[in-house]
mmCIF file of C-alpha atoms and ligand atoms in Angstrom:
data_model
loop_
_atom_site.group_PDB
_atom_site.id
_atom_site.type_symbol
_atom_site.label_atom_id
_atom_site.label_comp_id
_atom_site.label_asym_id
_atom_site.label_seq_id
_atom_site.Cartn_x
_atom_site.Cartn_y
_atom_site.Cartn_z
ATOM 1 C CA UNK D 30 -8.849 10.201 -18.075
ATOM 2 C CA UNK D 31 -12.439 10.139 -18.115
ATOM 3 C CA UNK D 32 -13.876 12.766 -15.109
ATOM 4 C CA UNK D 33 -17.043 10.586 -15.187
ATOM 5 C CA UNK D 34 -15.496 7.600 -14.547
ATOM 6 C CA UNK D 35 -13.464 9.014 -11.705
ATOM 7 C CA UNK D 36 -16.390 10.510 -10.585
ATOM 8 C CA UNK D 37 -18.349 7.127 -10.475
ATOM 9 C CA UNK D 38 -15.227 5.753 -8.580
ATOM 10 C CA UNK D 39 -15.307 8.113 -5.774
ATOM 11 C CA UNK D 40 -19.071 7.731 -5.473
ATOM 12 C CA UNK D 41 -18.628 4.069 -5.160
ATOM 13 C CA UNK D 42 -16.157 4.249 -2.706
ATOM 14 C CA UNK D 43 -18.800 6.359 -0.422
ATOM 15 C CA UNK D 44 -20.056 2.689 1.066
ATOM 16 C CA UNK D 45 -16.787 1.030 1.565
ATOM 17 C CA UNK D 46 -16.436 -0.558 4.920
ATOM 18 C CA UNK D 47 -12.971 -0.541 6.635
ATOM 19 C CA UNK D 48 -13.636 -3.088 8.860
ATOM 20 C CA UNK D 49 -15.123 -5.216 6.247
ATOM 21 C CA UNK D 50 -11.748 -4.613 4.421
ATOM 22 C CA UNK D 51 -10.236 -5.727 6.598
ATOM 23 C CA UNK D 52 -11.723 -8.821 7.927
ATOM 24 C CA UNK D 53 -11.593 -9.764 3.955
ATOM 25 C CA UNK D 54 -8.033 -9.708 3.225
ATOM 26 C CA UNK D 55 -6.091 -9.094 6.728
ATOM 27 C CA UNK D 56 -7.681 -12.021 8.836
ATOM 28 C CA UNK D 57 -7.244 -16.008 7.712
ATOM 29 C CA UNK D 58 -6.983 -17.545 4.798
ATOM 30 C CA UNK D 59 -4.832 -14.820 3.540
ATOM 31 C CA UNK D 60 -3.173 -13.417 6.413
ATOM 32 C CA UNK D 61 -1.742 -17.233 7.529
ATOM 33 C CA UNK D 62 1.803 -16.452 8.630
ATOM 34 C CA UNK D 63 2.962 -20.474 8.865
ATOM 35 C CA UNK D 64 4.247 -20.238 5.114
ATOM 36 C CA UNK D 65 5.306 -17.690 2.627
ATOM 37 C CA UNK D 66 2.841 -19.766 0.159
ATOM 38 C CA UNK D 67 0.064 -17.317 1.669
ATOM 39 C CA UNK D 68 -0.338 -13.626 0.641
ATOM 40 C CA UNK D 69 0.532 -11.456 3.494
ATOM 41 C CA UNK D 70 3.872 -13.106 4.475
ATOM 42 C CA UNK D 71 4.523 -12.822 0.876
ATOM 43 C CA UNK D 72 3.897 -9.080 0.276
ATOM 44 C CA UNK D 73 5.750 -8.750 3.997
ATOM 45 C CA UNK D 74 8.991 -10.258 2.528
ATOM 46 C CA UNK D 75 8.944 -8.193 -0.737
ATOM 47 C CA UNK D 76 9.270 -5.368 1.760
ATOM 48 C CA UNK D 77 11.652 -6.624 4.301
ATOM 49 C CA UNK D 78 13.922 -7.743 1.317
ATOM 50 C CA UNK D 79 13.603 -4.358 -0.273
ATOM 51 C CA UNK D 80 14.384 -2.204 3.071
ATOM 52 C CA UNK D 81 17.093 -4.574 4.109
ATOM 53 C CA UNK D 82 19.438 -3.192 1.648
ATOM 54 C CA UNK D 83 19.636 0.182 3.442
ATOM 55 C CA UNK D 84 19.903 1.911 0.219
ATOM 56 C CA UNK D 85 16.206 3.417 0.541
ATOM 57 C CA UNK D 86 16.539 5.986 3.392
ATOM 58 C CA UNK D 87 15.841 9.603 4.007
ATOM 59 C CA UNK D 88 13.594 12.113 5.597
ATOM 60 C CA UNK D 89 10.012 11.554 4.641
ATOM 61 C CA UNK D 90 8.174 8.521 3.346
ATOM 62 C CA UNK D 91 4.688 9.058 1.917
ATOM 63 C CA UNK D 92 1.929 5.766 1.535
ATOM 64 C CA UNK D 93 -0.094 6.555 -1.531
ATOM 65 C CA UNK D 94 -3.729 5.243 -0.916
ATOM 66 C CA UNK D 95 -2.851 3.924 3.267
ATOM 67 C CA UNK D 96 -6.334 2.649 3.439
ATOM 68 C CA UNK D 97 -6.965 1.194 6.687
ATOM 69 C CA UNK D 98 -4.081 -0.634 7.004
ATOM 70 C CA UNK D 99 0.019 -0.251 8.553
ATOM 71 C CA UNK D 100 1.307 -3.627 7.433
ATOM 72 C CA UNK D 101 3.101 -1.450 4.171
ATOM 73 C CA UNK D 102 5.069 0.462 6.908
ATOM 74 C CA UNK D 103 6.481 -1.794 9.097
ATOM 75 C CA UNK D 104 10.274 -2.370 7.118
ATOM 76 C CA UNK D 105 10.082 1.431 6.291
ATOM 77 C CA UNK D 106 9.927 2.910 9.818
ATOM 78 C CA UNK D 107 13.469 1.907 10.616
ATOM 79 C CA UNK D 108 14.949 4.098 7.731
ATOM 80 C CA UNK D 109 12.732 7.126 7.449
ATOM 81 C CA UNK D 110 12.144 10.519 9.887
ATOM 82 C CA UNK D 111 9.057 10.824 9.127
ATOM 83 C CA UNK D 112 6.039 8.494 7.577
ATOM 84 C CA UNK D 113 3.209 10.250 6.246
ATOM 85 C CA UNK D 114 -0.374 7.979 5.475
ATOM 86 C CA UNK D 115 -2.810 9.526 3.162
ATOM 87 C CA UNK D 116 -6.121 8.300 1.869
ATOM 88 C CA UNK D 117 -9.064 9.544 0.284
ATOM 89 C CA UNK D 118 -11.434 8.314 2.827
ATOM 90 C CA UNK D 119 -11.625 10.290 6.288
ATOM 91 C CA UNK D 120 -13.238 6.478 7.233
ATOM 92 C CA UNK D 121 -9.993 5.180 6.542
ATOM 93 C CA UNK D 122 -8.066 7.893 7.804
ATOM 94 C CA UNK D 123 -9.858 7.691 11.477
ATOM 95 C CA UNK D 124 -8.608 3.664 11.751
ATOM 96 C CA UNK D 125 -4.976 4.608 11.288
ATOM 97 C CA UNK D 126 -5.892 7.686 14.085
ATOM 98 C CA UNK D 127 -7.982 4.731 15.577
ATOM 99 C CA UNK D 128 -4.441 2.553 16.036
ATOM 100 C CA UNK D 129 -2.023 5.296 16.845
ATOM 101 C CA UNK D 130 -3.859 6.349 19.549
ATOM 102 C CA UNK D 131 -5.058 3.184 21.227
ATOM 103 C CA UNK D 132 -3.050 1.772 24.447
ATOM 104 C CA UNK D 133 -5.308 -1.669 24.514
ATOM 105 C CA UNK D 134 -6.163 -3.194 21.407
ATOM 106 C CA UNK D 135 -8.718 -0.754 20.467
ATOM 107 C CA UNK D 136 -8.277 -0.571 16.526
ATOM 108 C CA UNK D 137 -7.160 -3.663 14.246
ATOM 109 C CA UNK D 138 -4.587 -6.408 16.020
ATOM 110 C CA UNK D 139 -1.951 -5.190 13.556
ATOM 111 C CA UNK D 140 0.518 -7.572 16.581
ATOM 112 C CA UNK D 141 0.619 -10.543 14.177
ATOM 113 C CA UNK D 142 2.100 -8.831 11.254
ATOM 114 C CA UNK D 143 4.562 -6.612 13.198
ATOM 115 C CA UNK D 144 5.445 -9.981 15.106
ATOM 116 C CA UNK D 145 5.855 -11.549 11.432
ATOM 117 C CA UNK D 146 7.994 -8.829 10.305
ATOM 118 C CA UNK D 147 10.013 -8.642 13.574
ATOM 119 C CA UNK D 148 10.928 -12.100 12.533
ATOM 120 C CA UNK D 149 11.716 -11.995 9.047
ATOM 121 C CA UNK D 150 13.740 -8.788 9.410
ATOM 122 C CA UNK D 151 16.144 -11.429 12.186
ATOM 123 C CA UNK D 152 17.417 -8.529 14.035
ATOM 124 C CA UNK D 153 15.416 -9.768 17.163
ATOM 125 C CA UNK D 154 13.965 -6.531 17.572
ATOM 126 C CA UNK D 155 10.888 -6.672 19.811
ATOM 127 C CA UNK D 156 7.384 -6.329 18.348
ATOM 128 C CA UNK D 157 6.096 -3.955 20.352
ATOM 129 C CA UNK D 158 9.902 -1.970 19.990
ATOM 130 C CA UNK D 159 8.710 -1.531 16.192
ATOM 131 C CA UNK D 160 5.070 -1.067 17.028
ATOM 132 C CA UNK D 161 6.090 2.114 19.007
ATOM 133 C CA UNK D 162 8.743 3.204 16.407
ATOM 134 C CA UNK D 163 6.085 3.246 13.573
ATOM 135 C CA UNK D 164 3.491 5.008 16.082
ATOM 136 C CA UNK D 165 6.201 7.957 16.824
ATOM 137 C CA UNK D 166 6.849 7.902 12.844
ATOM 138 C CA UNK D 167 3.675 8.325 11.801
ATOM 139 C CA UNK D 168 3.124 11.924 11.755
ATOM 140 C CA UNK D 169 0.811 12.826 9.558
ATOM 141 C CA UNK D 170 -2.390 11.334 8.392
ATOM 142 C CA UNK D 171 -3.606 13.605 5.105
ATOM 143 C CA UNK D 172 -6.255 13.633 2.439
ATOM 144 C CA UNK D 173 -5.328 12.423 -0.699
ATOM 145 C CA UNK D 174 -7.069 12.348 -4.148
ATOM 146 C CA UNK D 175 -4.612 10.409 -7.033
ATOM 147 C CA UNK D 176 -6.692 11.864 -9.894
ATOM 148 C CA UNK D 177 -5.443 15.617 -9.084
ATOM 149 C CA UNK D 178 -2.418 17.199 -10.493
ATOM 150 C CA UNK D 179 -1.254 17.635 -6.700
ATOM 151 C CA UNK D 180 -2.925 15.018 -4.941
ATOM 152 C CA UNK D 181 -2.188 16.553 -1.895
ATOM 153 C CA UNK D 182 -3.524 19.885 -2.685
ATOM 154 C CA UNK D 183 -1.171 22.531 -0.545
ATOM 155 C CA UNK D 184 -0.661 19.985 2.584
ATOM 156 C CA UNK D 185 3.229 19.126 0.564
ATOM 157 C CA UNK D 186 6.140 21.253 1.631
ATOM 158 C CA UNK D 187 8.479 19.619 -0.651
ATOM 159 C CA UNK D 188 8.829 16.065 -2.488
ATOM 160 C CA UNK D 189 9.431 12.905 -0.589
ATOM 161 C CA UNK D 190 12.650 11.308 -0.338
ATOM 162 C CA UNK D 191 10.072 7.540 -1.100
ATOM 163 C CA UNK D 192 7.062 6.662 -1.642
ATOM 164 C CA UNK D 193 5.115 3.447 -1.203
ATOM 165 C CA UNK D 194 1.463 2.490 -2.004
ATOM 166 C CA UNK D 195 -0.475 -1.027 -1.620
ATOM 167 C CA UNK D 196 -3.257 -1.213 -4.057
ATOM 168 C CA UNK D 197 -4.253 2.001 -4.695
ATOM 169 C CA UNK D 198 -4.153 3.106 -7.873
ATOM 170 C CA UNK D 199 -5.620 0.068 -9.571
ATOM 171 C CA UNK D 200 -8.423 0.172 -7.537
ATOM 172 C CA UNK D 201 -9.176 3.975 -7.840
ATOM 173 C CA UNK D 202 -8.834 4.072 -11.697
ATOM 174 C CA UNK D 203 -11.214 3.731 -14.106
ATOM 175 C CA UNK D 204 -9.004 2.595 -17.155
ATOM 176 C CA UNK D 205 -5.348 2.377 -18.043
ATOM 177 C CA UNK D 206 -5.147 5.736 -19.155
ATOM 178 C CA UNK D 207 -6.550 6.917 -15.644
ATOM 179 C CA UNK D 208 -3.864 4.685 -14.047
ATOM 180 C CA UNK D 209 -0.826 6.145 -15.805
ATOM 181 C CA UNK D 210 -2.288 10.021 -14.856
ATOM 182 C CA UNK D 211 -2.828 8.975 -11.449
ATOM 183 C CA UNK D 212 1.193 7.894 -11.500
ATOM 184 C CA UNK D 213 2.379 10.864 -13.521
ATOM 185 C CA UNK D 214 0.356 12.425 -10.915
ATOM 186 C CA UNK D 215 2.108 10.739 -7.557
ATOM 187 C CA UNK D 216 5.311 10.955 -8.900
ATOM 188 C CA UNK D 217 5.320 15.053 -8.445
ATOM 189 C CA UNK D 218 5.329 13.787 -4.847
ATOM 190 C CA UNK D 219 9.013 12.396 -4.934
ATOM 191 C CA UNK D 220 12.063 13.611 -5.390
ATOM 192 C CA UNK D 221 14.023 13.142 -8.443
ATOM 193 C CA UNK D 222 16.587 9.738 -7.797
ATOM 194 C CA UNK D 223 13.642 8.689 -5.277
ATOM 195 C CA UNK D 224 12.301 5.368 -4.212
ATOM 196 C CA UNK D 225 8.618 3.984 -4.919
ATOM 197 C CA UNK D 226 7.472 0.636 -3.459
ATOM 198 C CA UNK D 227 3.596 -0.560 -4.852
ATOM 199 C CA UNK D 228 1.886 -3.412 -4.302
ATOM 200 C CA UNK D 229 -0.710 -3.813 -6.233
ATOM 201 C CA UNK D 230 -3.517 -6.734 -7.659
ATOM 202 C CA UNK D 231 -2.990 -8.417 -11.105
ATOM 203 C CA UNK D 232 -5.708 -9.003 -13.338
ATOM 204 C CA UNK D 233 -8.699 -7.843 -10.515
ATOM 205 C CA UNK D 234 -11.578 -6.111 -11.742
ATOM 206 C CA UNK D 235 -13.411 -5.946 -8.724
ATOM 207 C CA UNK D 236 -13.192 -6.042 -4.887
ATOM 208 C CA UNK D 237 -15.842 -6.268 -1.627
ATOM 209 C CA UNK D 238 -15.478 -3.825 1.358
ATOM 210 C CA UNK D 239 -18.780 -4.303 3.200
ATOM 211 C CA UNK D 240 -21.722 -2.719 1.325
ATOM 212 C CA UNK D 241 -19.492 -1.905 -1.378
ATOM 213 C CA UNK D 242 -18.496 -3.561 -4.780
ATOM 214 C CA UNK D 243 -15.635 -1.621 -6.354
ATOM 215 C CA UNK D 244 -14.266 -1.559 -9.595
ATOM 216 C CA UNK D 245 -10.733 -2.466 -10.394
ATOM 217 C CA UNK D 246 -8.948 -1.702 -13.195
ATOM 218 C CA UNK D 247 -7.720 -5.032 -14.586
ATOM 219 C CA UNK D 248 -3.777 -4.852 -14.956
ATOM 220 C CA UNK D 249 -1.004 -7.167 -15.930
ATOM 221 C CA UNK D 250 2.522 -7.048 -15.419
ATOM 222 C CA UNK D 251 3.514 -5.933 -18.714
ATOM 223 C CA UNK D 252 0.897 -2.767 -17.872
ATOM 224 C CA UNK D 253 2.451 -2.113 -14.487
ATOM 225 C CA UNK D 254 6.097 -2.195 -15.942
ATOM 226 C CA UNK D 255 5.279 0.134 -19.023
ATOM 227 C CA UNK D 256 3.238 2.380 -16.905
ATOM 228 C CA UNK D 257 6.497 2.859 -15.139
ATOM 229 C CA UNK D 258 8.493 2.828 -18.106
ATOM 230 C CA UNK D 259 6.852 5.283 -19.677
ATOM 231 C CA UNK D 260 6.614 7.806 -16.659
ATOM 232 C CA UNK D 261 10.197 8.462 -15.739
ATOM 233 C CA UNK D 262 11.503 5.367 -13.673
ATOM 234 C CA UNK D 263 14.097 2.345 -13.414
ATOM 235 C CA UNK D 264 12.801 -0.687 -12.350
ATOM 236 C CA UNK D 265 15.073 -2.079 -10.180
ATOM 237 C CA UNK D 266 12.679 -4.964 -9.197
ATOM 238 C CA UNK D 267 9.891 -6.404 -10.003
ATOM 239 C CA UNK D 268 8.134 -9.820 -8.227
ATOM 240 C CA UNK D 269 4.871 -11.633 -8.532
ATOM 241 C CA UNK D 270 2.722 -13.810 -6.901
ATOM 242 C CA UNK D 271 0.009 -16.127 -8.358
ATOM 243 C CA UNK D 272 -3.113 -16.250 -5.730
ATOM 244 C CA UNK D 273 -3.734 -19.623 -4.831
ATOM 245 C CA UNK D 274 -7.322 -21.083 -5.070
ATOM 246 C CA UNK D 275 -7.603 -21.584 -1.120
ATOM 247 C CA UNK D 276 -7.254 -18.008 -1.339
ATOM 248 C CA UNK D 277 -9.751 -17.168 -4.066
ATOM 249 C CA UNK D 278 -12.574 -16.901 -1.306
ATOM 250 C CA UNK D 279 -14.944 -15.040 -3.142
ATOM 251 C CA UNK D 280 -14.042 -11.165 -1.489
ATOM 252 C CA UNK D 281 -12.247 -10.165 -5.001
ATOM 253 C CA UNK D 282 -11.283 -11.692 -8.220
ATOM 254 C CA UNK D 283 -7.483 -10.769 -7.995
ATOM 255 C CA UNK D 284 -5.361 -13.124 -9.955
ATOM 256 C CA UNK D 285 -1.791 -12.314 -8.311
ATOM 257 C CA UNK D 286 -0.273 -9.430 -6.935
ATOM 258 C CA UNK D 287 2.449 -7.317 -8.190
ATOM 259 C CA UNK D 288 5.887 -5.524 -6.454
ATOM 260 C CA UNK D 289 7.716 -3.172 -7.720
ATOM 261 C CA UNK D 290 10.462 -1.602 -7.112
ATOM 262 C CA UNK D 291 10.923 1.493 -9.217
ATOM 263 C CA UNK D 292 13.494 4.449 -9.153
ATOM 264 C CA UNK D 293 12.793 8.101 -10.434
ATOM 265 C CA UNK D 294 15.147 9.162 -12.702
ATOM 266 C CA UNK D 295 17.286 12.278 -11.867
HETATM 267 N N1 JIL A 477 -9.034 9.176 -5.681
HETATM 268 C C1 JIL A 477 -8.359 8.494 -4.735
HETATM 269 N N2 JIL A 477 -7.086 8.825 -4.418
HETATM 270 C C2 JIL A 477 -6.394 8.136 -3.473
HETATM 271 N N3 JIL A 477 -6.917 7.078 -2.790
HETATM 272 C C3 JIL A 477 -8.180 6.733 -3.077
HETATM 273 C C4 JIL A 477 -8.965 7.398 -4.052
HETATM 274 N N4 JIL A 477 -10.192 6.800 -4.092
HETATM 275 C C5 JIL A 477 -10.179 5.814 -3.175
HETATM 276 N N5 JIL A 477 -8.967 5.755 -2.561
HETATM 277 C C6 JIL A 477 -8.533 4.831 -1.502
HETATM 278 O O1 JIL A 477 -7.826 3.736 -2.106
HETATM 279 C C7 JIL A 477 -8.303 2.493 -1.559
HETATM 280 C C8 JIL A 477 -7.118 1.568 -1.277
HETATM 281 S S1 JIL A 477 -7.702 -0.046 -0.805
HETATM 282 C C9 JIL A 477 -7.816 -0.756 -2.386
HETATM 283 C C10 JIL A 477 -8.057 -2.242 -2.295
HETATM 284 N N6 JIL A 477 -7.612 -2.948 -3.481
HETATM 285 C C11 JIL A 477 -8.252 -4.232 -3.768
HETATM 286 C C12 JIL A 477 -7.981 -5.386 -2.784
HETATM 287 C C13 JIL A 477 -6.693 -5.266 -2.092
HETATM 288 C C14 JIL A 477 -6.096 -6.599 -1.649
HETATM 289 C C15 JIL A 477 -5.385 -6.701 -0.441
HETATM 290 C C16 JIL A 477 -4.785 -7.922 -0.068
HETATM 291 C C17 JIL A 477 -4.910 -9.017 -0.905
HETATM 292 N N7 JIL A 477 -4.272 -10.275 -0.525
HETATM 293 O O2 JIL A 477 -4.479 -11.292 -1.215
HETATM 294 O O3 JIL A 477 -3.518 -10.240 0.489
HETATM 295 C C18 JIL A 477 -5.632 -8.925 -2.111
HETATM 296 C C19 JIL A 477 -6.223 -7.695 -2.469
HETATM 297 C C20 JIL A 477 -6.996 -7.520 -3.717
HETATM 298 N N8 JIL A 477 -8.168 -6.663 -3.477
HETATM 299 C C21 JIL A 477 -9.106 2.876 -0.306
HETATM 300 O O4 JIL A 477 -8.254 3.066 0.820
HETATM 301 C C22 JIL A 477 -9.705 4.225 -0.752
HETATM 302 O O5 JIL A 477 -10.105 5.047 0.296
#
C-alpha cells in the first residue's frame, strides 16, 4: 500500500459534496424504479434477495464506507439489533444524523427507495413502518478510515455478526494492493462464519461529487472474487450488472457494478 497514495486519496476527498453525490447517482436516470433494467432497483433486489433467506441475522451490522446514503440498509434492518454507519467524512456522517433526526423531509427523500423495497420484499409492510425500524436501528454513526489496521480505532467492542459496504473500498484505494489491505483490514471487523454484502463499481476509475473528481481504482470481477479468495472467504454469490448507456451520464465512468456475497471462514 502506498501511504502517499492514500494520502492523496483522503486529500481529494476533502471537496466531495454529499449533496452533489447524491443528486448524481440517487435522483433519475439511475434511481428510475419502473424497471429492474435501471441501477438502483437492481442493487435493491441483490439485497432483498440476499436478506430474504433469513440466514444472515444477528446482533450488530456494520456499513463499511455509509457515505451519505441508507438505501444499503433497508433489507438489513429487519434481521439485525443494531446497525452501525461509519464513514470517513464527518460531511457524510452529519446527512445520515441529518435523516435520523428529521420529522419533515429535512435530509434526502430516501421515501422512494424504502417504498421500492417495501415492495419488492411483498410482505406489505408499510414504508414508513421500515423507515422508523431503520431510524431506531441505527445507533451509531462512527469514523472510519479502511487503510488502518483497526479502522475503527478503539470505538469496536467486539466483531460484527455482518458487514455490508456500497462502494467504498474501490473508491478509497489507490491500487489493487491498497484494495486487498483495506479488506484484510475490514474483515478484523467480523466475526469468524460472518456475513459481508459489497456493492461496488466495475471497471470505474473515476467519479464526480460536486467540486470533487475522485479516483477509483479500476476493478473487474475476477479482482473482486480473488481479493476475496485470497483473504479468508466463501463466496456464496456473486451478481453483475452492465451500466446501460442512458445511464452513462457523464457523473462517473463505471462500467457495471458488482455484488457479492461472501462468507468468513471459521
Ligand atoms: N479511508 C477511508 N475509509 C473509509 N471510507 C472512506 C475513506 N475515504 C473516503 N471514504 C468514504 O468512502 C466514500 C464512499 S462513496 C464512493 C462512491 N463510489 C463511486 C460512485 C458510486 C456509485 C453509486 C451508484 C451508482 N449507480 O449506477 O447506481 C454508480 C456509482 C459509481 N460511482 C465516501 O463516503 C467517503 O467519505
Amino acid at each position: 500500500m502506498s501511504a502517499a497514495g492514500v494520502t492523496a486519496v483522503a486529500e481529494s476527498y476533502q471537496s466531495f459534496n454529499p449533496r452533489a453525490y447524491l443528486q448524481n447517482n440517487y435522483t433519475l436516470p439511475r434511481a428510475n424504479f419502473t424497471s429492474e433494467e435501471y441501477a438502483v432497483p437492481w442493487k435493491l433486489r441483490c439485497l432483498a434477495d440476499t436478506f430474504a433467506t433469513g440466514e444472515i441475522r444477528g446482533q450488530t451490522l456494520i456499513d463499511i464506507g455509509t457515505g451519505p446514503t441508507i438505501y444499503q440498509l433497508l433489507s438489513a434492518c429487519d434481521y439485525f439489533e443494531e446497525i452501525v454507519a461509519t464513514d470517513y467524512l464527518e460531511v457524510n456522517r452529519a446527512e445520515i444524523r441529518c435523516w435520523l433526526s428529521s420529522k419533515s423531509s429535512v435530509g434526502f427523500d430516501w421515501s422512494p427507495f424504502i417504498k421500492h423495497t417495501c415492495k419488492i420484499e411483498g410482505k406489505g409492510e408499510a414504508w414508513e413502518e421500515k423507515e422508523q425500524k431503520l431510524k431506531k436501528k441505527l445507533k451509531k454513526i462512527l469514523p472510519i478510515d479502511v487503510h488502518q489496521p483497526t479502522p475503527l480505532g478503539s470505538s469496536l467492542s467486539e466483531p460484527a455478526d455482518a458487514l455490508i459496504s456500497a462502494f467504498c473500498l474501490e473508491a478509497v484505494s489507490p491500487d489493487r494492493q491498497s484494495f486487498d489491505q483495506a479488506l484484510r483490514n475490514v474483515t478484523t471487523l467480523l466475526k469468524p462464519g460472518g456475513h459481508f454484502l459489497m456493492i461496488g463499481a466495475l471497471e470505474e476509475s473515476f467519479y464526480l461529487a460536486g467540486e470533487a473528481k475522485l479516483s477509483v481504482v479500476p476493478v473487474t470481477e475476477l479482482d473482486v472474487k480473488e481479493s476475496f479468495d485470497k483473504n479468508g472467504y466463501r463466496i456464496r454469490d456473486f451478481r453483475s450488472y452492465s451500466m446501460p448507456p442512458n445511464l452513462m451520464i457523464g457523473v462517473d465512468d463505471v462500467k457495471g457494478i458488482f455484488f457479492v456475497h461472501a462468507q468468513k471462514l471459521a
